[in-house]
Every structure is written in C-alpha cells, then in structure tokens.
XYZ file of C-alpha atoms in Angstrom:
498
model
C 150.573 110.530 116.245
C 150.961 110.023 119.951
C 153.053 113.115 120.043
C 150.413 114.902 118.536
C 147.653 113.851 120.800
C 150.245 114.911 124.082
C 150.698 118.035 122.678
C 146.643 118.888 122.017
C 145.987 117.267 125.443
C 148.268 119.825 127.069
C 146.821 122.517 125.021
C 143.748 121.564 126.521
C 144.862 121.379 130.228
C 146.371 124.807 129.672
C 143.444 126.323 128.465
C 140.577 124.766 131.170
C 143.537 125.899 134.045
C 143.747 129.384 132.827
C 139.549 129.383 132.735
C 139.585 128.151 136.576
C 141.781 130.320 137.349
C 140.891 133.998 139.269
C 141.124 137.372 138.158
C 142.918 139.480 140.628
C 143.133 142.990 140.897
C 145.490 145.219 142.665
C 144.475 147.895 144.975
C 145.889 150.814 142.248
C 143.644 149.344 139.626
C 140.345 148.895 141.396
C 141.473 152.213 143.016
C 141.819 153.861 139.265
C 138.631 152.192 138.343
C 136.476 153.867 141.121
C 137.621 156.993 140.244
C 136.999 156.381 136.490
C 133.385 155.459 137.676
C 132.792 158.181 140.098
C 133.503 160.509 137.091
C 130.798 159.156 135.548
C 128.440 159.134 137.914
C 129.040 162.547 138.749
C 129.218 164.084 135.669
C 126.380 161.601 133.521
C 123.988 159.569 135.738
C 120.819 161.205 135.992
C 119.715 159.256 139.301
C 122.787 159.128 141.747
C 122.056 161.641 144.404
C 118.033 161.846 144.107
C 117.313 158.817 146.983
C 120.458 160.497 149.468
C 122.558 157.668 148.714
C 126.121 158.217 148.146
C 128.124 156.367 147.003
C 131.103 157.685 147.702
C 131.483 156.344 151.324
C 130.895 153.238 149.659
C 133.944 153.418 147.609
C 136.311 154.974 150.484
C 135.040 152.372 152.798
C 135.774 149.299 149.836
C 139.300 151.079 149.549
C 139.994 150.455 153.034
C 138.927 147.167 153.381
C 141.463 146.364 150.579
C 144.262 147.232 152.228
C 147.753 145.732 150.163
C 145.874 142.386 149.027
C 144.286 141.543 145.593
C 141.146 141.551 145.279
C 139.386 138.722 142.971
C 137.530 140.531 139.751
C 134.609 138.556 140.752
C 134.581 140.384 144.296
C 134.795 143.894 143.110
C 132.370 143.207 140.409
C 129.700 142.288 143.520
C 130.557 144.743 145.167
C 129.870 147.678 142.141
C 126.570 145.524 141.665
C 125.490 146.384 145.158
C 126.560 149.922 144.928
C 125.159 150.411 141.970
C 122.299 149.008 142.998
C 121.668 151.548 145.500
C 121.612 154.827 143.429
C 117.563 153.400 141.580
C 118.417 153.464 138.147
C 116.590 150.360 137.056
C 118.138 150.328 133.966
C 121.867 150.384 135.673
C 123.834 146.984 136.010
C 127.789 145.745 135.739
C 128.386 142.502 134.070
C 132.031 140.803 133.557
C 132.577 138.966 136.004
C 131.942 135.118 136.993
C 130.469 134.187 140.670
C 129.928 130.419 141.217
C 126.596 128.592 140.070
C 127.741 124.653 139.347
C 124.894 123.708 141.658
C 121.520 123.853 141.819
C 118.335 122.982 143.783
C 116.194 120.597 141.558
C 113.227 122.591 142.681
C 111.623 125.896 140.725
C 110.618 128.323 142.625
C 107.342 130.805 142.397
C 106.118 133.941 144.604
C 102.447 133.687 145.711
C 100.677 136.000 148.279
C 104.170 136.971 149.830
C 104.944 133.230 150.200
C 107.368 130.990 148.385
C 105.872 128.020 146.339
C 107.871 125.124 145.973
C 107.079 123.258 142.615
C 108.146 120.232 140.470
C 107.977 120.963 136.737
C 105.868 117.513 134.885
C 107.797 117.444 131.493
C 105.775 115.370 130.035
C 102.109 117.541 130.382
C 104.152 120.727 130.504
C 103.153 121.646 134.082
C 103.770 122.667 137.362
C 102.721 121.285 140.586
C 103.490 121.749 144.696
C 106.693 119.469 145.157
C 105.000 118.789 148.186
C 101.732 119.466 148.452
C 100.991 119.184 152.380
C 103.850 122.029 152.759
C 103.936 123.816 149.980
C 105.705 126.841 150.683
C 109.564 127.563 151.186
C 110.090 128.928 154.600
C 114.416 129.114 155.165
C 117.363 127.211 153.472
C 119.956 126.375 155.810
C 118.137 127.250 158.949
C 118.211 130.875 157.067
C 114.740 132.245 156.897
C 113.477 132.922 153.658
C 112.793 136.625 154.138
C 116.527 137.115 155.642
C 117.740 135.594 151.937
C 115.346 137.395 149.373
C 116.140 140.990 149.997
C 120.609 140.235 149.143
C 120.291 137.821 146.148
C 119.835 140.447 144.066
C 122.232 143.666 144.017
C 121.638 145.354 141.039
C 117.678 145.148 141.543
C 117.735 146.139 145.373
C 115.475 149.503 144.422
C 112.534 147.592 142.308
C 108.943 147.995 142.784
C 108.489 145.014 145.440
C 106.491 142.590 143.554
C 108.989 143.170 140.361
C 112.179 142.513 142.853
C 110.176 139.066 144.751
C 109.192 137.696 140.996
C 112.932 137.530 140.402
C 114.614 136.953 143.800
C 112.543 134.047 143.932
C 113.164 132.687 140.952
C 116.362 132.794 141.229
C 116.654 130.308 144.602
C 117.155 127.456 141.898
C 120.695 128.634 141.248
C 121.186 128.291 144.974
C 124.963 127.785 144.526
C 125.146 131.634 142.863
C 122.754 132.666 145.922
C 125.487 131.313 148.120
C 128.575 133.185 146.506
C 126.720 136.757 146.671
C 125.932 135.808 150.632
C 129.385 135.120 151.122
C 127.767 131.656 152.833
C 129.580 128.237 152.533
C 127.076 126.222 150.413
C 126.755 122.760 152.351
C 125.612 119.337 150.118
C 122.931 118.253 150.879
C 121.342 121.563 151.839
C 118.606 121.580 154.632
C 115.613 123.670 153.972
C 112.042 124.108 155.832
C 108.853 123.662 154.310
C 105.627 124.915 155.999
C 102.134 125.324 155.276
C 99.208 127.420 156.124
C 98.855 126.864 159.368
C 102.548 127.275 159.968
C 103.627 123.432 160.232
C 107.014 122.951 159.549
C 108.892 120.163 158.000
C 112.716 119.656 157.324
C 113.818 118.398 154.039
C 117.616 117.452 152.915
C 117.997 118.364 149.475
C 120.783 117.079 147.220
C 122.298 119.543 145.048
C 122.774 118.498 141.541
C 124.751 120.011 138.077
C 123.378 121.894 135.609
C 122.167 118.998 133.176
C 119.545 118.308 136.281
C 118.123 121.373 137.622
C 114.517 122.006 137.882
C 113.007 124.217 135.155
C 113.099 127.798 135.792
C 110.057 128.896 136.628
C 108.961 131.868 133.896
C 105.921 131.959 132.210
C 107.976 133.381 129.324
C 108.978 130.174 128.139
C 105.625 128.717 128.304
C 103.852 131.116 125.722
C 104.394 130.396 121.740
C 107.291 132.997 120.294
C 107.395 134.712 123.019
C 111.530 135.338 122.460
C 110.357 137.522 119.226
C 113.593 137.035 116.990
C 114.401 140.163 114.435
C 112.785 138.347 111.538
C 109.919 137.187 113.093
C 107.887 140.160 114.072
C 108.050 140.402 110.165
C 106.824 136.572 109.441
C 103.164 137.129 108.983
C 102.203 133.786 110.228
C 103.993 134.450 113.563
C 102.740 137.799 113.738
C 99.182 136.951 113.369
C 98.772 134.842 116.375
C 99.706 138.165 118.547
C 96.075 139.062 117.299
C 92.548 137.759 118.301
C 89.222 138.418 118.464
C 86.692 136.323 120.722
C 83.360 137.607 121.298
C 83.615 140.460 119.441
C 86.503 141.386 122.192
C 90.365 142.199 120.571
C 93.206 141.265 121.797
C 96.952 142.297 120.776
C 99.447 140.564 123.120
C 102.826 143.010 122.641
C 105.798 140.844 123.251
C 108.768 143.314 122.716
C 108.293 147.222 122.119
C 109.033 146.814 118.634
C 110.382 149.127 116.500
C 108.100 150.257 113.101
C 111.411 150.619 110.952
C 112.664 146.823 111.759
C 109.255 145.769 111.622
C 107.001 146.835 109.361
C 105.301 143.458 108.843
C 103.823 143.909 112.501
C 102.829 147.266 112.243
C 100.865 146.739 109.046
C 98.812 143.682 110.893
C 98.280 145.911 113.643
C 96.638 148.584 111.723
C 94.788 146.143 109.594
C 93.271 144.421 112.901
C 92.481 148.216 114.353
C 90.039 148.165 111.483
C 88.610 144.796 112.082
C 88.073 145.294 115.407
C 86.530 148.962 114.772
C 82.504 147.675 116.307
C 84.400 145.866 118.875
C 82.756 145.573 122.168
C 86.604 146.474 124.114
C 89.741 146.355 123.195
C 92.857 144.135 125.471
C 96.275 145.355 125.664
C 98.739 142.397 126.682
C 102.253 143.906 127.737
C 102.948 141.587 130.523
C 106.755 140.459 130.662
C 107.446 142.752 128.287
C 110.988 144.295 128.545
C 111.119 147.236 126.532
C 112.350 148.526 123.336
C 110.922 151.631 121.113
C 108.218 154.080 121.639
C 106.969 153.177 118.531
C 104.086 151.090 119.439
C 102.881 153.472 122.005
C 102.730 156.119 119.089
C 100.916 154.031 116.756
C 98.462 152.915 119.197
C 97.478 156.102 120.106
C 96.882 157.349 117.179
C 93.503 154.931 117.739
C 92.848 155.874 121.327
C 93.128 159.763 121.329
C 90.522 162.241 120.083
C 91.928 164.061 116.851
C 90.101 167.397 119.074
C 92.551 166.069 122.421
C 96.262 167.068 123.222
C 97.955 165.333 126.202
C 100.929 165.736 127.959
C 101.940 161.794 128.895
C 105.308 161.739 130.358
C 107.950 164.660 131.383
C 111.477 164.266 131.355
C 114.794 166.237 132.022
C 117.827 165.132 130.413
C 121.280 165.139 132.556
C 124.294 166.499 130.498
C 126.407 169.296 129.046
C 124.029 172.312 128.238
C 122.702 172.954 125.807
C 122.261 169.673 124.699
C 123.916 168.614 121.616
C 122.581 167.138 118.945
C 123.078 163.063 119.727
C 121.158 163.952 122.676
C 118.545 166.009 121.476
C 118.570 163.014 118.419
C 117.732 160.311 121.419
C 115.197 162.180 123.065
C 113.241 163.220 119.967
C 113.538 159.334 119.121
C 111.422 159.047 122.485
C 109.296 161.681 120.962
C 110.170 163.924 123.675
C 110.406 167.737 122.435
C 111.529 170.736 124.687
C 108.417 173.296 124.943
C 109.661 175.489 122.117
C 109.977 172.513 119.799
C 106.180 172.219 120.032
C 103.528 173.773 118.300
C 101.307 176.459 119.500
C 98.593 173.776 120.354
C 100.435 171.800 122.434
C 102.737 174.646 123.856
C 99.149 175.684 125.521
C 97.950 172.148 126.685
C 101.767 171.962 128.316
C 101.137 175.109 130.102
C 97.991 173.964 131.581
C 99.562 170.614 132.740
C 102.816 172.687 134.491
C 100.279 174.667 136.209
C 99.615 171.341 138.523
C 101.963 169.654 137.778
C 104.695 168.457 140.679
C 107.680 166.630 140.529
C 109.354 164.234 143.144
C 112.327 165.483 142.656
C 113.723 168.741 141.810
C 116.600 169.002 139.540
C 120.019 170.917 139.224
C 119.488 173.175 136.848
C 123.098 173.512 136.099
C 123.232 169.833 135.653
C 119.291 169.361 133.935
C 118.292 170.413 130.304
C 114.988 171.806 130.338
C 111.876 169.538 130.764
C 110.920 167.407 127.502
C 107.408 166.378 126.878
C 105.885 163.745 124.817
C 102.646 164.757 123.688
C 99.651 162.990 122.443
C 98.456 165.068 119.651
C 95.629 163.688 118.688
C 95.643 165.999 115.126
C 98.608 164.723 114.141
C 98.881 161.005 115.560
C 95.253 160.218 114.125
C 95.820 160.164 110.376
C 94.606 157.730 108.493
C 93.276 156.256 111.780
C 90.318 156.546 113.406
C 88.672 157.063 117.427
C 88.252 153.678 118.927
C 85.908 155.409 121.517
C 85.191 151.456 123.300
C 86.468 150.382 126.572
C 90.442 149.801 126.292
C 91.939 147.668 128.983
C 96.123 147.141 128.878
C 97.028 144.512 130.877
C 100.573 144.661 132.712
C 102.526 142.718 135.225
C 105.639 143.336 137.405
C 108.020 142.773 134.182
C 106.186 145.129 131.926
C 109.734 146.967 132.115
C 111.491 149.790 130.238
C 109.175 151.127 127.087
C 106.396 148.908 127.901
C 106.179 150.263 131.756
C 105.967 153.591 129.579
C 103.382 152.356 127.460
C 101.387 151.565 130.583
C 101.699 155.153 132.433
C 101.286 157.284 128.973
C 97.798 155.820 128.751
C 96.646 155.322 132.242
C 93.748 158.198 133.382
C 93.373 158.514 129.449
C 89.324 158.357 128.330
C 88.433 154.900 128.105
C 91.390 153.203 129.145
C 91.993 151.229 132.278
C 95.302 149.571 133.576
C 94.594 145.556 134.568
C 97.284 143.392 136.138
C 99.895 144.811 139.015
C 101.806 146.942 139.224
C 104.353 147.591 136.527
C 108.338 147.445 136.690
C 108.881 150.896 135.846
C 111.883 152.751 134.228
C 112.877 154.804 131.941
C 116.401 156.378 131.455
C 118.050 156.674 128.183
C 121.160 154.715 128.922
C 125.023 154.843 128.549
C 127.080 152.100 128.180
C 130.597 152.398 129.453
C 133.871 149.454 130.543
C 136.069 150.496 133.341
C 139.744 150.376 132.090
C 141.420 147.990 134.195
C 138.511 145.348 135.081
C 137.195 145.411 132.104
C 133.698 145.176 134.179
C 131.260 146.484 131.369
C 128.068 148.367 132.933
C 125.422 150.943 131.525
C 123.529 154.104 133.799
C 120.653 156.146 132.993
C 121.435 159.562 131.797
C 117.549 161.064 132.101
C 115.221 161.152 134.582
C 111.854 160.484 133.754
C 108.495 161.371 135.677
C 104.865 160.275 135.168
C 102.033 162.611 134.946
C 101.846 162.459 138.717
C 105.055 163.630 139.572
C 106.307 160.268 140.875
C 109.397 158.781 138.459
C 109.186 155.182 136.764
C 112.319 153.634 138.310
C 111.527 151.981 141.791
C 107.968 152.561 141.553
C 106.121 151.424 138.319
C 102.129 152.122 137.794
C 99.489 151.000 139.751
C 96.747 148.973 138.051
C 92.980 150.093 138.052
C 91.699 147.166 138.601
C 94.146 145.035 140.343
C 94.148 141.344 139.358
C 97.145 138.708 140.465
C 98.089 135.618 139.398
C 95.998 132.440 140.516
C 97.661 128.970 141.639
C 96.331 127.695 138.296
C 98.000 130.332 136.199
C 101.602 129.806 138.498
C 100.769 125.634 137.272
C 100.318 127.176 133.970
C 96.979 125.655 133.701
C 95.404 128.938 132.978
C 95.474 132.504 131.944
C 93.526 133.604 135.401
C 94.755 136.995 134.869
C 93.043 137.344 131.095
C 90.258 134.869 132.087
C 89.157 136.963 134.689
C 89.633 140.283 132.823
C 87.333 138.916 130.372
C 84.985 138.272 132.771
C 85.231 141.813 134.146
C 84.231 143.530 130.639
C 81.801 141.032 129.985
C 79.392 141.759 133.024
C 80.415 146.052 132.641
C-alpha cells in the first residue's frame, strides 16, 4: 500500500515539474515558423500591408536578437502577438502559450472620462463602489504612470477603436502579474500605486498582491445581466428567450446578446417575428447590441426585412475578398453566407442601385487587383427581404457600445443613415474579416487572420475604426456601480420628449 502511494506521489511530482517547466525553442524552429507565417500573410491576409506596416523587419530584427540561444515559447508567442497586432486585423490573435498571472491586485478596474476608476466589488448587494472615494482614480503603479502602461498590455488589440482598446486595457490591470510579464517589468509585492482625484491630489497606496481565490471581481457588465453567456440551447428555451423582449410604454425593446444564427436557433427567431407584430403601433423601436461579439448575419437579415421599404434597395456594406482568382467555391460559399454577392450575382434591380452607389462611392484603401476578387455587396432588397413582414415605418434606435464587435459592429453600420434609424451608444468595435485559422508547425502557437477586407458605406473599413453613434451617450458612474442602465434610461428619455 505504501509502495503504491510512493509510486502515485512521484507520478504526481513528475507531472506538476514537467507543467512548470518552459518551452524552449531553437533558433531553426522559430526561424521555420516565421517563414511558415510570412507565407501566410503574404499570400492570405487581407490586411497586412494596408496601414505601411511590415512586418518583415519585425521578423529579421527578432531573428537577430536570437542569436544561438533558445528562446522560451512563451517569448516568441508575445512577440507574434505584438506583431500581429500591428498589421489591424481585429479579428487576428495567437494563443498557445502561457505568460505569468498567479497574482493579482484585489481591486477591479473601470475607464471613465479617460480616467481610471478604482472600485471594490460589495458581494453581498451586487455592486460596485470607489475603493477610495476621496481619490478615486488610478494614476501609475509602480511609480509607472498609468498612460505609459495602458497602450503595451495589450498586443494583439494595439489597432482598436480607442474607447474599445481602454475598456479592455483597463480591465485587465487586475491581472497585474500578466501586465508585468508582457512589460518585461519585475513585479514587486506589495506593489505601490498612486491614487489622485480631481483636482490632481495624489496619494500613495501599498497594495498586497494576492492568488487567484482572492482577486477582485472583474469588472464587466457582462456578468451582471441575466443569460447574458447565451448557451446553444438556450436561445431555443422560450422562457429564456422571452426576457430578450419588452415592451414599456408602448416602446420595444430586443436586447441581441450573440448574432445568432436562424438554423441553430429557430426558437429565437420565431419570438422575434412574433414580437415584430406586437410591437407593429409601437411608438419606437430599441435595438440592444452592446457587448455583443459577433456571430451570423442572420439577425441583421431578418431585421431588415421590418425596417426597409419593399419599394427600397440598398447597398450596406462592400467587400473584396483576398485569394486565388477566381474564387473557388468554399470562398464564394462563405461570402454568400455573409450575403455578399459579386455584381453579376445580383439581379437587374439591385445591379442598378449598385451602380448608383459606385458612382460615389470611395474606398480607403485601394486593392491589388491581382491579389482582390472583385467587390461583393450585400444588399438590402427590400422586395425580397420583406415577405411575410411588414414596414415598421416608427423611429428605430440600435444601441451599441465599444464591444458591439464582429457581426454585431456590422449590424450597426448596415443600418446607420437608413430611414428612421439612428445609432445610440459609442462608438462600435468594428471588424469584419472572414477568418482563417492556422498552427505554426514547430510552436504549435495556434492563431487565425482575416482573409477579406471589408468597407462601410463611407469608404472607411470596420477594423480599427468602428461606427460613430448619432446620438452619442456614455456610460454614467451609476451604470459603471451597476446601479443603473444610464445608457437605456437616458435613451428612453430621448424618444420620449422627440
């Protein structure tokens, strides 16, 4: 018996030693694995090259810095975070690799009016309040200023829209330990940071680091709202779907989670159209897509069919897809899935009303035709989208935030400058790319890049740039204490008095 407790003790030590210990690469395999990504940036990422970054010089320079040593797995994977980071492709990351994070601040962390708030989560009444309410903001962490620490801690986002990139950064400060390894800083415990206030007071604090069983609540008002994390089967449990719908003073409201897809969930689509027809004499109609990360088109389609004229035809979004021309059919397959359709793939209709928009239309960037498919357009066609529907011809607000990301961002430009509709909220987190994954052969660092580029009706791409709102409309200290919905309240307001 004692034998057999030895022998599944060392078993054990074995196992936690080879966990601590560090992946090392040589410098042939991180050299074979920059080539085997620099293949496919050249030949299938739609967005290295448009902002003049390349980053070739980044990789020759990494090369020489290597020299004969190893380099840790964790190390290179930082570094390909930071590169990639650099092309814009908002969609773009690398993941597979570890960087510390066994510490933490027992603070949470919120942006507010380009400042840092410092808060304490109550458990108990499910708030947030200043940690210190005479110096509520965060103004450096060891003797670092604040604003020399935001703009690092996050590589793969460094081309956001700004209010998308300080949401994160910001939040992230909690996992101070992780901040620490990408700075390449020695994290001291306790930490010193500097609190000030509005008049520009300062205060020092020492702050004792503690392990993950005692860190402060992330702040994220994701986790505060009622299935919010839609699960699979849930956007087709009709008592979980229903409480995505209201109606309050003869005002709707349909908050949209996830950019759900009408095959997987039918359940939600079939409330949806059911509370289109109750809402038919409504005064206005609210579209909630804030912190929504994407998905399908499918909800932008569906609503549409409700807020386009049957008589109208619009061109909504423009894209050119990068790859091997023509385009082969998985390609053409995931565009058309986007409902995006070359010009001779659309009817005579909207073949005219695409001609019209090309006539003014100009793009950021122009594109390699050798390199580019053809522009695809996704159409709102209000003949064909408007069956079985009807015109909801009433004031249409969709409200958005800086992590209405991916579909949802495209949810937000498709209908802005429509009839009736106005954009609430800030400005989006734009992007929209049609992704490739792909693992680099000896890391094993797993990453995904954008393989189209996508424009708005203005010219200007999604990625690193988003929508702006209509009416603009940020958070209040209440709402950031969770004590509110300021952003809705206030909205509410607006259409009330219109």
């Amino acid at each position: 018996m004692k034998i057999h407790i030895v022998f599944l003790l060392s078993i054990f030590m074995l196992f936690c030693n080879a966990q601590n210990e560090t992946d090392y690469l040589t410098k042939n395999e991180i050299e074979n694995d920059l080539k085997f990504l620099g293949n496919i940036l050249q030949n299938q990422s739609s967005y290295q090259g448009l902002h003049g970054f390349d980053y070739r010089k980044d990789f020759e320079k990494y090369l020489e810095q290597t020299g004969g040593t190893k380099i840790a797995k964790s190390d290179f994977g930082l570094f390909l975070s930071k590169t990639i980071g650099k092309i814009g492709d908002r969609h773009s990351y690398i993941k597979g690799y570890d960087l510390s994070g066994t510490l933490y601040l027992p603070l949470s962390f919120a942006p507010f009016r380009d400042k840092v708030l410092v808060l304490e989560y109550d458990k108990v009444n499910k708030k947030y309040a200043f940690w210190n309410s005479e110096f509520p903001y965060l103004k450096a962490i060891n003797h670092l200023p604040i604003e020399k620490i935001l703009p690092k801690i996050l590589p793969n986002e460094q081309l956001a829209p700004k209010s998308s990139y300080s949401l994160r950064a910001v939040r992230e400060l909690r996992d101070i330990e992780t901040v620490f390894s990408i700075l390449n800083i020695d994290l001291p415990n306790p930490l010193a940071i500097t609190l000030t206030n509005e008049n520009g007071i300062e205060k020092a604090v020492n702050i004792k680091l503690v392990p993950d069983d005692n860190k402060a609540y992330l702040w994220d008002e994701r986790f505060h709202k009622k299935n919010f994390f839609l699960q699979k089967e849930q956007s087709n449990d009709i008592e979980i779907v229903q409480r995505f719908f209201t109606t309050k003073d003869n005002i709707g409201y349909i908050q949209i989670v996830d950019m759900l897809s009408k095959d997987d969930s039918p359940t939600f689509f079939e409330f949806l159209n059911d509370f289109m027809t109750k809402v038919k004499e409504a005064d206005a109609l609210i579209i909630d897509v804030r912190d929504n990360g994407g998905g399908t088109r499918d909800l932008i389609q569906e609503l549409a069919g409700y807020f386009v004229h049957p008589d109208s035809v619009y061109v909504v979004n423009v894209t050119r897809q990068r790859g091997k021309l023509p385009l082969n059919d998985e390609l053409k397959k995931d565009l058309h899935n986007r409902y995006l359709f070359s010009k001779d793939e659309l009817d005579i209709r909207e073949q005219s009303a695409v001609d019209k928009f090309m006539t003014s239309f100009e793009p950021m960037y122009n594109l390699d035709n050798d390199k580019f498919s053809e522009y695809h357009y996704y159409i709102f066609n209000g003949q064909k989208i408007s069956k079985d529907k009807y015109h909801y011809n009433k004031p249409i607000y969709i409200l958005t935030n800086e992590r209405s990301f991916s579909a949802a961002s495209i949810l937000v430009s498709t209908f802005k400058g429509l009839p009736n509709i106005k954009i609430v909220g800030v400005n989006s987190d734009g992007s929209s790319g049609n992704s490739q994954r792909f693992e680099l052969p000896n890391s094993g660092l797993r990453g995904k890049i954008s393989t189209m580029v996508s424009f708005q009706k203005n010219g200007k791409i999604l990625d690193g740039i988003g929508t702006e709102p209509d009416i603009k409309i940020e958070r209040s200290l209440d709402q950031i204490f969770l004590k509110e919905d300021y952003q809705l309240n206030r909205l509410l307001e607006i259409i009330r008095t219109e």
